[in-house]
Amino acid sequence: MIIIIGILVTIVITLLIYNIVIHKKIQQFNNLNRQANNLRVLQDFLSTIGECSSVNEKITKINDILIEKYEIKYSTIVVFDGTEYQIKASNVDKKHWDTLKKLQDVPIFKDSVATATPKYVTVNNEVERLPYQEMEFGRAKSAIFFPIYIENVYIGYWIIESGVPHDFDNIDTTIFEVVKDNIVSVLRTVVHQKTLEAIVRRDLFTGLYSEEYLYTEGKKVIDQYTTSAVCMFRITNIEEINEKYSRKLGNQVIIQVSQLVENSLSKDYLFIRYMGPKFVIVFSGVDIESVTGFITDVKSELEKMLISENPYEDVEEIEIEQIDRKKKKQKPKEKIQVSPKLNFVVTTYYKGTGIEEVLKKLEQYVDNADKSENDITCM
């Protein structure tokens, strides 16, 4: 009898040890599965950064990924833009957005912001409402509030919500902490792009977009194609015109050159004033061989132009009449006319690479070329 009991005890202990080992293996498997899922989500995040153009598009796409991958009912990302809190992404009806972008002022979340820790809130039945809800009852019954910090600076929050009371009671918040860290990484990555988007301007003289446009909205157009031809040209005699004649005449040269090029280009191509006398044309989806003939023709046409200073630039109509009357009494001055000289360089841009590096390479070439160089160079 003792032997039988001993055998049974041994079997029970063996089964317990086996169950513990199996439980640990299941936990390890779940952890690995969770890590793999988080890695897949992170990969989706990184793909989104590369594929989408504007900052807002990227954040919206990221929020959509969170909702899909983690089966979240409602997800909202709110970021402080320097003047006010703005909802950057949300699948909640817009009528609730005024409430959702003021959560940092709700007393129950103030400690969460101060301590940089998530806050879970829920209700016990269908007739109750969450502390931050003002007019809504049926939409959300439980929520987790995650404050977002970048380098110890509070910049906003992420809130997930469910329509079921106590829906997040047993959820592992560490998973969502990892997700929040991924959101922070993306926000940190797009900060520079957001700055670029804010400083994109049109040039006052030519009406063309500035260089920054190519890194934001322009890149969205360019990256629709695998390769594109990128051309930079410089008006090589602009300094001579400014010094020998006048800066006003130099401005006329820049204006008329840009107008002729813009009128010659298809609307599918991008034309921007890069800096000073340097301009960039991006022939989206076109190879170098196909644009060489066009560049040759445009260059020839530009260098045949005779440009003179506009004496009436920025002058009112009444003043023009007075100037004309004075001119009749004066000996006419010799009319000054100049022609632009241009140096072109063209190369291939490959989708997924840094267009800023391509432009830097072209700029180095046109800046360091001999002032007398007046050619079309393929790189």
Tab-separated table of C-alpha atoms in Angstrom, residues 99-328:
chain	number	residue	atom	x	y	z
A	99	THR	CA	-13.805	66.521	-25.614
A	100	LEU	CA	-10.970	64.184	-26.627
A	101	LYS	CA	-8.457	66.992	-27.189
A	102	LYS	CA	-8.943	68.433	-23.692
A	103	LEU	CA	-8.183	65.299	-21.670
A	104	GLN	CA	-4.949	66.697	-20.221
A	105	ASP	CA	-7.158	69.134	-18.257
A	106	VAL	CA	-9.374	66.394	-16.775
A	107	PRO	CA	-8.446	65.934	-13.071
A	108	ILE	CA	-8.356	62.132	-13.292
A	109	PHE	CA	-5.634	62.307	-15.973
A	110	LYS	CA	-3.494	65.099	-14.483
A	111	ASP	CA	-1.561	62.689	-12.230
A	112	SER	CA	-1.003	60.451	-15.239
A	113	VAL	CA	0.559	63.329	-17.144
A	114	ALA	CA	2.658	64.409	-14.144
A	115	THR	CA	4.012	60.906	-13.471
A	116	ALA	CA	4.204	59.714	-17.112
A	117	THR	CA	2.168	56.601	-16.270
A	118	PRO	CA	-0.942	55.213	-18.000
A	119	LYS	CA	-4.366	55.644	-16.385
A	120	TYR	CA	-7.181	53.093	-16.677
A	121	VAL	CA	-10.785	54.215	-16.180
A	122	THR	CA	-14.003	52.220	-16.516
A	123	VAL	CA	-17.652	52.076	-15.419
A	124	ASN	CA	-19.619	49.318	-13.704
A	125	ASN	CA	-22.830	49.429	-15.713
A	126	GLU	CA	-24.379	50.822	-18.881
A	127	VAL	CA	-25.945	53.891	-17.248
A	128	GLU	CA	-22.665	55.298	-15.915
A	129	ARG	CA	-20.280	57.376	-17.979
A	130	LEU	CA	-16.535	57.911	-17.900
A	131	PRO	CA	-15.230	60.976	-15.986
A	132	TYR	CA	-14.183	62.887	-19.106
A	133	GLN	CA	-17.410	62.338	-21.047
A	134	GLU	CA	-19.582	65.434	-21.273
A	135	MET	CA	-22.599	64.492	-23.390
A	136	GLU	CA	-22.003	60.931	-24.580
A	137	PHE	CA	-23.144	57.768	-22.803
A	138	GLY	CA	-23.185	54.792	-25.143
A	139	ARG	CA	-19.886	55.101	-27.016
A	140	ALA	CA	-17.086	54.298	-24.517
A	141	LYS	CA	-17.311	52.430	-21.208
A	142	SER	CA	-13.621	51.853	-20.490
A	143	ALA	CA	-10.406	53.575	-21.538
A	144	ILE	CA	-6.646	53.681	-21.010
A	145	PHE	CA	-4.879	57.041	-21.195
A	146	PHE	CA	-1.172	57.020	-22.179
A	147	PRO	CA	0.788	60.307	-21.837
A	148	ILE	CA	3.410	60.762	-24.575
A	149	TYR	CA	6.835	62.194	-23.843
A	150	ILE	CA	9.768	62.921	-26.157
A	151	GLU	CA	13.048	63.392	-24.297
A	152	ASN	CA	11.215	64.069	-21.006
A	153	VAL	CA	9.001	66.700	-22.638
A	154	TYR	CA	5.252	66.070	-22.543
A	155	ILE	CA	3.884	66.447	-26.095
A	156	GLY	CA	0.445	64.812	-25.964
A	157	TYR	CA	-1.312	61.519	-25.337
A	158	TRP	CA	-2.747	58.361	-26.833
A	159	ILE	CA	-6.088	57.060	-25.573
A	160	ILE	CA	-7.718	53.732	-26.392
A	161	GLU	CA	-11.395	53.119	-25.612
A	162	SER	CA	-13.899	50.265	-25.556
A	163	GLY	CA	-17.678	50.179	-25.517
A	164	VAL	CA	-17.631	47.402	-22.890
A	165	PRO	CA	-17.303	48.060	-19.107
A	166	HIS	CA	-14.126	46.585	-17.547
A	167	ASP	CA	-12.934	45.518	-20.993
A	168	PHE	CA	-9.297	46.257	-20.133
A	169	ASP	CA	-9.308	44.744	-16.616
A	170	ASN	CA	-7.019	41.840	-17.418
A	171	ILE	CA	-5.086	43.306	-20.309
A	172	ASP	CA	-1.302	43.418	-20.183
A	173	THR	CA	-0.585	47.156	-20.401
A	174	THR	CA	3.092	46.468	-21.059
A	175	ILE	CA	2.116	45.518	-24.606
A	176	PHE	CA	0.555	48.924	-25.108
A	177	GLU	CA	3.518	50.597	-23.463
A	178	VAL	CA	5.638	49.078	-26.236
A	179	VAL	CA	3.106	50.323	-28.788
A	180	LYS	CA	3.205	53.792	-27.222
A	181	ASP	CA	7.009	53.758	-27.464
A	182	ASN	CA	6.644	52.929	-31.154
A	183	ILE	CA	4.264	55.882	-31.555
A	184	VAL	CA	6.873	58.093	-29.868
A	185	SER	CA	9.549	56.786	-32.245
A	186	VAL	CA	7.399	57.649	-35.243
A	187	LEU	CA	6.533	61.099	-33.889
A	188	ARG	CA	10.214	61.741	-33.236
A	189	THR	CA	11.031	60.668	-36.802
A	190	VAL	CA	8.446	62.938	-38.409
A	191	VAL	CA	9.304	66.029	-36.335
A	192	HIS	CA	11.873	67.121	-38.940
A	193	GLN	CA	9.414	66.529	-41.777
A	194	LYS	CA	6.745	68.515	-39.944
A	195	THR	CA	9.182	71.413	-39.699
A	196	LEU	CA	9.871	71.182	-43.427
A	197	GLU	CA	6.168	71.176	-44.246
A	198	ALA	CA	5.711	74.304	-42.154
A	199	ILE	CA	8.460	76.233	-43.955
A	200	VAL	CA	7.526	75.346	-47.546
A	201	ARG	CA	7.020	78.675	-49.306
A	202	ARG	CA	6.621	80.081	-52.800
A	203	ASP	CA	9.463	82.244	-54.061
A	204	LEU	CA	8.417	85.909	-54.282
A	205	PHE	CA	10.134	86.577	-57.621
A	206	THR	CA	9.257	83.451	-59.589
A	207	GLY	CA	6.172	82.086	-57.815
A	208	LEU	CA	7.881	78.668	-57.690
A	209	TYR	CA	7.971	76.412	-54.633
A	210	SER	CA	11.097	76.382	-52.492
A	211	GLU	CA	13.496	73.461	-52.038
A	212	GLU	CA	11.554	72.051	-49.050
A	213	TYR	CA	8.602	71.200	-51.308
A	214	LEU	CA	10.626	68.354	-52.847
A	215	TYR	CA	11.004	66.694	-49.442
A	216	THR	CA	7.281	66.839	-48.600
A	217	GLU	CA	4.422	66.978	-51.112
A	218	GLY	CA	6.789	66.811	-54.060
A	219	LYS	CA	8.249	63.514	-52.887
A	220	LYS	CA	4.774	61.998	-52.900
A	221	VAL	CA	4.556	62.719	-56.634
A	222	ILE	CA	8.111	61.600	-57.398
A	223	ASP	CA	7.827	58.299	-55.501
A	224	GLN	CA	4.927	57.150	-57.645
A	225	TYR	CA	7.676	55.990	-60.014
A	226	THR	CA	10.687	53.710	-59.564
A	227	THR	CA	13.117	56.144	-61.203
A	228	SER	CA	13.036	59.783	-62.266
A	229	ALA	CA	15.446	62.171	-63.980
A	230	VAL	CA	16.522	65.059	-61.741
A	231	CYS	CA	17.997	68.126	-63.421
A	232	MET	CA	19.630	71.134	-61.778
A	233	PHE	CA	20.686	74.213	-63.701
A	234	ARG	CA	22.466	77.381	-62.664
A	235	ILE	CA	22.435	80.812	-64.296
A	236	THR	CA	26.222	81.103	-64.386
A	237	ASN	CA	26.470	84.794	-65.305
A	238	ILE	CA	23.975	86.122	-62.726
A	239	GLU	CA	26.716	87.542	-60.489
A	240	GLU	CA	28.295	89.330	-63.449
A	241	ILE	CA	24.915	90.862	-64.403
A	242	ASN	CA	24.289	92.009	-60.817
A	243	GLU	CA	27.735	93.612	-60.488
A	244	LYS	CA	28.138	95.075	-63.982
A	245	TYR	CA	24.593	96.372	-64.439
A	246	SER	CA	22.165	96.078	-61.511
A	247	ARG	CA	20.522	93.589	-59.198
A	248	LYS	CA	17.151	94.617	-60.628
A	249	LEU	CA	18.271	93.425	-64.044
A	250	GLY	CA	19.539	90.210	-62.435
A	251	ASN	CA	16.090	89.694	-60.929
A	252	GLN	CA	14.513	90.166	-64.361
A	253	VAL	CA	16.791	87.439	-65.737
A	254	ILE	CA	15.747	85.030	-62.964
A	255	ILE	CA	12.061	85.826	-63.468
A	256	GLN	CA	12.049	85.451	-67.250
A	257	VAL	CA	14.184	82.291	-67.242
A	258	SER	CA	11.877	80.630	-64.712
A	259	GLN	CA	8.763	81.673	-66.656
A	260	LEU	CA	10.037	80.235	-69.931
A	261	VAL	CA	11.037	76.934	-68.311
A	262	GLU	CA	7.746	76.652	-66.412
A	263	ASN	CA	5.717	77.302	-69.587
A	264	SER	CA	7.723	74.632	-71.435
A	265	LEU	CA	7.180	71.901	-68.837
A	266	SER	CA	4.374	69.393	-68.524
A	267	LYS	CA	2.268	69.731	-65.358
A	268	ASP	CA	3.391	66.195	-64.432
A	269	TYR	CA	6.920	67.454	-63.737
A	270	LEU	CA	8.141	69.462	-60.745
A	271	PHE	CA	9.973	72.753	-61.131
A	272	ILE	CA	11.292	74.584	-58.080
A	273	ARG	CA	13.693	77.406	-57.284
A	274	TYR	CA	16.376	75.579	-55.349
A	275	MET	CA	18.467	78.504	-54.128
A	276	GLY	CA	19.522	81.817	-55.677
A	277	PRO	CA	20.291	81.267	-59.383
A	278	LYS	CA	19.864	77.466	-59.069
A	279	PHE	CA	16.712	75.648	-60.169
A	280	VAL	CA	15.620	72.008	-60.118
A	281	ILE	CA	13.402	70.103	-62.549
A	282	VAL	CA	12.210	66.597	-61.644
A	283	PHE	CA	10.991	64.585	-64.638
A	284	SER	CA	8.907	62.031	-62.713
A	285	GLY	CA	9.093	58.527	-64.187
A	286	VAL	CA	11.368	59.593	-67.075
A	287	ASP	CA	14.929	58.406	-67.799
A	288	ILE	CA	17.898	60.667	-68.566
A	289	GLU	CA	18.066	59.741	-72.263
A	290	SER	CA	14.468	60.851	-72.771
A	291	VAL	CA	14.974	64.335	-71.295
A	292	THR	CA	18.330	65.250	-72.839
A	293	GLY	CA	16.755	66.485	-76.081
A	294	PHE	CA	14.216	68.594	-74.213
A	295	ILE	CA	16.910	70.138	-71.986
A	296	THR	CA	19.044	70.936	-75.039
A	297	ASP	CA	16.156	72.738	-76.740
A	298	VAL	CA	15.193	74.700	-73.605
A	299	LYS	CA	18.800	75.696	-72.963
A	300	SER	CA	19.181	76.947	-76.521
A	301	GLU	CA	15.951	78.932	-76.324
A	302	LEU	CA	16.853	80.475	-72.961
A	303	GLU	CA	20.280	81.626	-74.102
A	304	LYS	CA	18.772	83.396	-77.140
A	305	MET	CA	16.680	85.592	-74.861
A	306	LEU	CA	17.508	89.303	-74.679
A	307	ILE	CA	16.458	90.592	-71.279
A	308	SER	CA	16.337	94.253	-70.322
A	309	GLU	CA	15.617	95.922	-67.021
A	310	ASN	CA	11.956	96.753	-66.443
A	311	PRO	CA	11.993	100.462	-65.474
A	312	TYR	CA	8.384	100.293	-64.256
A	313	GLU	CA	8.819	97.420	-61.826
A	314	ASP	CA	7.042	98.186	-58.536
A	315	VAL	CA	6.022	101.672	-59.841
A	316	GLU	CA	2.459	103.021	-59.747
A	317	GLU	CA	0.651	103.965	-62.982
A	318	ILE	CA	0.641	107.722	-62.159
A	319	GLU	CA	4.398	107.605	-61.544
A	320	ILE	CA	4.901	105.857	-64.903
A	321	GLU	CA	3.183	108.741	-66.703
A	322	GLN	CA	5.436	111.228	-64.900
A	323	ILE	CA	8.540	109.207	-65.844
A	324	ASP	CA	7.421	109.120	-69.506
A	325	ARG	CA	6.991	112.927	-69.588
A	326	LYS	CA	10.469	113.407	-68.109
A	327	LYS	CA	11.989	110.979	-70.626
A	328	LYS	CA	10.636	113.026	-73.535
